[in-house]
Coordinates of C-alpha atoms in Angstrom, one line a residue:
M22 CA 56.9 7.5 7.4
K23 CA 53.8 8.6 9.7
L24 CA 54.0 9.7 13.2
S25 CA 50.6 9.6 14.6
V26 CA 49.9 10.6 18.0
S27 CA 46.4 9.3 19.5
G28 CA 44.4 10.1 22.5
I29 CA 47.5 11.1 24.7
T30 CA 46.6 12.0 28.1
K31 CA 49.0 13.0 31.0
S32 CA 48.7 14.1 34.3
F33 CA 51.0 15.3 37.2
G34 CA 49.3 14.9 40.3
D35 CA 46.1 16.4 40.2
K36 CA 46.6 18.6 37.3
L37 CA 45.7 17.1 33.7
V38 CA 48.2 18.7 31.3
L39 CA 47.3 16.5 28.2
N40 CA 43.5 15.7 27.6
G41 CA 43.3 13.4 24.4
I42 CA 45.7 15.2 22.1
S43 CA 45.8 13.7 18.7
F44 CA 47.6 14.7 15.5
E45 CA 49.8 13.2 12.5
A46 CA 53.5 14.2 11.0
E47 CA 54.4 12.6 7.6
S48 CA 58.1 12.2 6.2
G49 CA 58.8 15.4 3.9
K50 CA 56.4 18.1 5.4
A51 CA 56.9 20.3 8.8
L52 CA 54.2 20.0 11.3
G53 CA 53.9 23.4 13.5
L54 CA 53.1 22.5 16.9
L55 CA 52.0 25.7 18.4
G56 CA 50.2 26.8 22.1
R57 CA 50.8 29.6 24.5
N58 CA 53.2 28.9 26.8
G59 CA 52.4 25.7 29.7
A60 CA 49.5 24.5 27.1
G61 CA 51.5 21.2 26.4
K62 CA 54.0 21.5 24.1
T63 CA 57.2 20.2 26.1
T64 CA 55.0 17.5 27.5
T65 CA 53.7 15.9 24.4
I66 CA 57.1 16.2 22.8
R67 CA 58.9 14.2 25.7
I68 CA 56.0 11.5 25.4
I69 CA 56.9 11.0 21.8
M70 CA 60.5 10.9 22.9
K71 CA 59.6 8.2 25.6
V72 CA 61.4 11.0 28.3
F73 CA 58.2 9.7 30.1
S74 CA 55.0 7.8 29.0
A75 CA 51.7 9.0 28.8
D76 CA 48.7 7.6 31.3
S77 CA 46.7 6.6 28.3
G78 CA 46.9 7.0 24.3
S79 CA 49.3 5.9 21.7
V80 CA 52.4 7.1 19.6
L81 CA 52.7 4.9 16.7
L82 CA 55.1 5.2 13.6
D83 CA 53.8 3.7 10.5
G84 CA 50.9 1.9 12.5
E85 CA 52.9 0.3 14.9
P86 CA 54.0 1.5 18.6
F87 CA 56.6 3.7 18.3
N88 CA 60.3 2.8 19.6
P89 CA 62.7 6.0 19.6
E90 CA 65.4 3.3 20.0
K91 CA 65.2 2.0 16.3
V92 CA 64.3 5.6 15.0
K93 CA 66.9 8.1 15.1
I94 CA 65.6 11.6 16.8
G95 CA 67.4 14.8 16.4
Y96 CA 65.7 17.1 19.3
M97 CA 66.6 20.6 19.9
P98 CA 64.8 21.8 23.3
E99 CA 64.2 25.4 24.1
E100 CA 66.5 25.2 27.2
R101 CA 70.0 24.8 25.1
G102 CA 71.8 21.3 26.5
L103 CA 75.3 21.4 25.7
Y104 CA 78.7 22.1 27.6
P105 CA 80.1 25.6 27.8
K106 CA 83.6 24.5 29.1
K107 CA 84.2 21.8 26.7
K108 CA 85.6 22.0 23.0
I109 CA 83.1 22.2 20.0
M110 CA 84.2 19.3 18.2
D111 CA 84.8 16.9 21.2
Q112 CA 81.0 17.6 22.2
L113 CA 80.1 17.4 18.5
I114 CA 81.6 13.4 18.6
Y115 CA 80.1 12.7 21.9
F116 CA 76.8 13.0 21.5
A117 CA 76.9 11.2 17.9
K118 CA 79.2 8.2 19.5
L119 CA 75.6 8.2 22.2
A120 CA 73.5 7.9 18.8
G121 CA 76.0 5.2 17.7
L122 CA 78.1 6.5 15.3
T123 CA 81.5 5.8 14.8
K124 CA 84.1 8.7 15.6
Q125 CA 84.8 8.8 11.9
Q126 CA 80.9 9.2 11.0
A127 CA 80.8 11.7 13.4
V128 CA 83.6 13.8 12.3
E129 CA 82.3 13.9 8.5
N130 CA 78.8 14.7 10.1
A131 CA 80.2 17.2 12.2
D132 CA 82.4 19.0 9.3
R133 CA 79.6 18.8 6.8
L134 CA 77.4 20.6 9.0
L135 CA 79.6 23.4 10.7
T136 CA 80.4 24.3 6.8
K137 CA 76.4 24.7 6.0
L138 CA 76.8 26.9 8.7
E139 CA 79.6 28.8 8.7
M140 CA 80.8 27.5 11.9
K141 CA 83.7 25.5 10.9
E142 CA 86.7 27.9 12.1
Y143 CA 84.7 27.5 16.0
A144 CA 85.4 23.7 15.9
D145 CA 88.2 23.5 18.2
K146 CA 87.2 26.2 20.1
K147 CA 85.0 26.5 23.9
L148 CA 81.4 26.8 23.5
D149 CA 81.2 29.6 26.0
T150 CA 83.6 31.4 23.9
L151 CA 80.8 32.3 21.2
S152 CA 78.1 34.3 21.0
K153 CA 74.6 33.0 21.6
G154 CA 73.7 32.9 18.0
N155 CA 76.6 31.0 17.1
Q156 CA 75.9 28.6 20.2
Q157 CA 72.4 28.0 18.5
K158 CA 73.8 26.7 15.9
I159 CA 75.9 24.1 17.4
Q160 CA 72.9 23.2 19.2
L161 CA 71.4 22.8 15.8
V162 CA 74.5 20.6 14.5
A163 CA 74.2 18.4 17.9
T164 CA 70.7 17.9 16.9
L165 CA 71.3 17.0 13.0
I166 CA 75.0 15.3 14.0
A167 CA 73.3 11.5 13.5
D168 CA 71.5 12.4 10.9
P169 CA 68.2 11.7 12.6
D170 CA 64.6 10.6 10.9
I171 CA 62.5 12.8 13.3
V172 CA 63.7 16.0 14.1
I173 CA 62.0 18.3 16.7
L174 CA 63.1 21.8 16.8
D175 CA 61.7 23.7 20.0
E176 CA 62.3 27.3 19.2
P177 CA 64.8 27.0 16.9
F178 CA 65.3 30.6 15.7
S179 CA 65.6 32.8 19.0
G180 CA 68.6 34.8 19.8
L181 CA 69.6 34.5 15.8
D182 CA 70.2 37.5 13.6
P183 CA 68.7 37.6 9.9
V184 CA 72.1 36.4 8.2
N185 CA 72.0 33.2 11.1
A186 CA 68.3 32.8 10.5
M187 CA 68.5 32.5 6.8
L188 CA 71.6 30.0 7.0
L189 CA 69.3 27.9 9.6
K190 CA 66.3 28.2 6.8
D191 CA 68.3 26.8 4.5
L192 CA 69.2 23.7 6.7
I193 CA 65.7 23.3 7.7
K194 CA 64.3 23.4 4.1
E195 CA 67.0 20.7 3.2
L196 CA 65.3 18.4 6.0
I197 CA 62.4 18.7 4.9
E198 CA 63.5 17.7 1.0
E199 CA 65.1 14.9 2.6
N200 CA 61.8 13.6 3.6
K201 CA 62.5 13.7 7.3
I202 CA 59.6 14.5 9.6
V203 CA 59.9 17.5 11.0
I204 CA 58.0 19.0 13.9
F205 CA 58.6 22.7 14.5
S206 CA 57.5 24.6 18.0
S207 CA 57.4 28.2 17.8
H208 CA 56.1 31.3 18.9
Q209 CA 57.5 32.9 15.7
M210 CA 54.6 32.6 13.4
N211 CA 56.1 33.9 10.2
Y212 CA 58.8 30.9 10.5
I213 CA 56.0 28.4 10.7
E214 CA 54.2 29.5 7.9
E215 CA 57.1 29.6 5.8
F216 CA 57.9 26.0 6.6
C217 CA 54.8 24.0 7.7
E218 CA 52.2 22.6 6.0
E219 CA 50.0 21.1 8.7
I220 CA 49.7 22.8 12.4
A221 CA 48.2 21.8 15.5
I222 CA 47.3 24.1 18.3
L223 CA 47.1 23.5 22.0
N224 CA 45.1 25.1 24.4
G225 CA 45.0 24.0 27.9
G226 CA 46.4 20.7 27.4
K227 CA 43.8 19.5 24.1
I228 CA 44.1 20.0 20.0
V229 CA 41.8 23.0 19.7
I230 CA 42.3 23.2 15.9
A231 CA 44.6 21.0 13.3
G232 CA 45.3 20.5 10.0
N233 CA 46.7 21.7 6.5
I234 CA 47.2 26.0 7.2
R235 CA 45.9 26.7 3.8
N236 CA 42.4 24.6 4.4
I237 CA 42.1 26.1 8.0
K238 CA 42.7 29.8 6.6
K239 CA 39.8 29.2 3.9
S240 CA 38.0 27.8 6.5
F241 CA 37.4 31.2 8.2
E242 CA 34.5 33.5 6.9
R243 CA 35.9 35.7 3.8
K244 CA 34.5 39.1 4.6
D245 CA 37.6 40.9 4.2
I246 CA 38.6 42.5 1.2
E247 CA 41.3 44.4 0.1
I248 CA 41.5 46.9 -3.2
S249 CA 45.2 48.0 -3.8
C250 CA 44.6 50.9 -6.1
N251 CA 45.0 54.7 -7.1
N252 CA 42.6 57.5 -5.8
T253 CA 41.8 55.3 -2.5
E254 CA 40.1 58.0 -1.1
K255 CA 37.8 58.5 -4.2
I256 CA 37.1 54.7 -4.4
A257 CA 36.4 54.7 -0.6
D258 CA 33.8 57.3 -0.4
F259 CA 32.3 55.9 -3.7
L260 CA 31.6 52.5 -1.8
K261 CA 30.7 54.6 1.2
T262 CA 27.9 56.2 -0.7
V263 CA 27.1 53.0 -3.5
N264 CA 27.5 50.2 -0.9
A265 CA 26.7 51.5 2.6
D266 CA 24.3 48.9 3.2
I267 CA 26.6 46.1 2.6
I268 CA 29.9 47.3 4.2
D269 CA 30.4 46.9 7.7
E270 CA 34.0 48.8 8.0
I271 CA 35.9 50.7 5.6
K272 CA 39.7 51.7 6.1
V273 CA 42.4 53.5 3.9
S274 CA 45.8 53.6 3.7
D275 CA 48.6 55.1 1.5
D276 CA 47.5 52.5 -1.9
T277 CA 44.8 50.3 -0.3
V278 CA 41.0 50.0 0.7
S279 CA 40.4 47.9 3.5
I280 CA 37.0 46.8 3.5
K281 CA 35.1 44.4 6.2
L282 CA 31.6 43.1 4.7
N283 CA 28.5 42.7 6.3
N284 CA 28.3 39.2 4.4
A285 CA 30.9 37.2 2.5
D286 CA 28.2 36.4 -0.5
F287 CA 28.4 40.4 -1.0
K288 CA 31.6 40.1 -2.8
A289 CA 30.9 39.5 -6.3
R290 CA 28.3 42.9 -5.7
L291 CA 31.5 44.6 -4.3
L292 CA 33.5 44.0 -7.1
D293 CA 30.7 44.8 -9.8
S294 CA 30.6 48.0 -8.4
V295 CA 34.2 49.4 -8.6
S296 CA 34.2 47.8 -12.2
D297 CA 34.1 51.7 -13.4
F298 CA 37.4 51.9 -11.6
S299 CA 39.3 49.1 -13.2
E300 CA 41.9 51.8 -14.7
D301 CA 42.7 52.7 -11.0
I302 CA 43.0 49.3 -9.2
D303 CA 45.7 46.5 -9.4
S304 CA 44.2 44.1 -7.2
F305 CA 41.0 43.1 -5.4
A306 CA 41.7 40.4 -3.4
V307 CA 39.9 38.7 -0.3
K308 CA 42.4 38.8 2.8
E309 CA 43.1 35.5 4.6
P310 CA 44.1 35.9 8.4
T311 CA 47.6 35.3 9.5
L312 CA 48.3 32.5 11.4
N313 CA 49.1 35.0 13.9
E314 CA 45.3 36.0 14.2
I315 CA 44.5 32.2 13.9
F316 CA 46.5 31.8 17.1
V317 CA 45.4 34.6 18.9
K318 CA 41.7 33.4 17.9
Y319 CA 42.0 29.9 19.4
T320 CA 44.3 30.6 22.2
K321 CA 43.1 34.0 23.4
E322 CA 41.4 32.5 26.4
E323 CA 42.8 29.3 27.9
I324 CA 40.3 26.3 28.4

C-alpha cells in the first residue's frame, strides 16, 4: 500500500496552518513526520484520519481517495485517551468492538499484545493504578488491538524507561516487518533514525525537506572529517602545519581528530597527507550530519 498526501492546505479562521503539504508513506516502511510544536503535524494526522477535512488537496491510498472507514487505522495520540477508572481489559475489548472485532477476537488480540509488552498481569487492573510508563504501553495495545493496516504513533516513547522502550521498539519493528504503513512523529531523533527510512519535516505549515534519510544526509556538503587514531596531538599538529591552507577548523579529543575542510574536494589531499601515520590511524571517515542537526537546520527559524 502507498498513502499519498498531496497539496493539503488547511486554515482555521485567518490562520493558515497547512500550506501545500505533500508526502508519501509505504507499506513495510516507517515515515518520520517531524516538526517543532505548532508546525502542523497533528493537523496533518487528523486530516489523514478524516477527523476534519482539508481546504484543498487530497489523501490517496494506492491512487484512490482514502476512506479510513474501509482501512483499519491505529492512532496513538500524544495526549493519551483512555479511561483511568475503568479496567484495562474492559477498555481494550470496547475499543476493539468499535473497530469491528468480536469479543473473542478482542480478547485474543489483547492477550497477545499484553503478553508481548509484559502487561498481562494488569489486565484486570484499573488504568490509574499503573505507572505512567505502563499506561503508555496500554495505550499502545489499544492502538494495535484491531490489527490496523496503518499505524500512526505520536511520541510513543514519551515517559518510557529503557527496558520498556526496548519492548516498544521490538513491537514497532514487527509492525514494519508485517508490511504495515507506519507514520512516526517524535522529537526523539534517535528513534526516528532507528526506525524510519523516510522523513518529512514541517516548518510553518510547509514541508521544508522530505525523502530518504540516507540520501538527505549525503546531499549535505561533506567537509567534516573524523580521524580515529593514536597520537592525536601529533597528527593534529602535523595537519596544522602541512594542510593549514585547506583546513577551516581542527579539534582534538581523546582518540579523535575532527577536521572541517574549506572545501569537500580536499578530502583526497587530506587522506594522502596522513598516509605516513597509517599505523596510528584506526579510521578516516566523513562525518555525516545527525538527524538532529538536519532538523535544527530546517526548523531553527520558523517560516
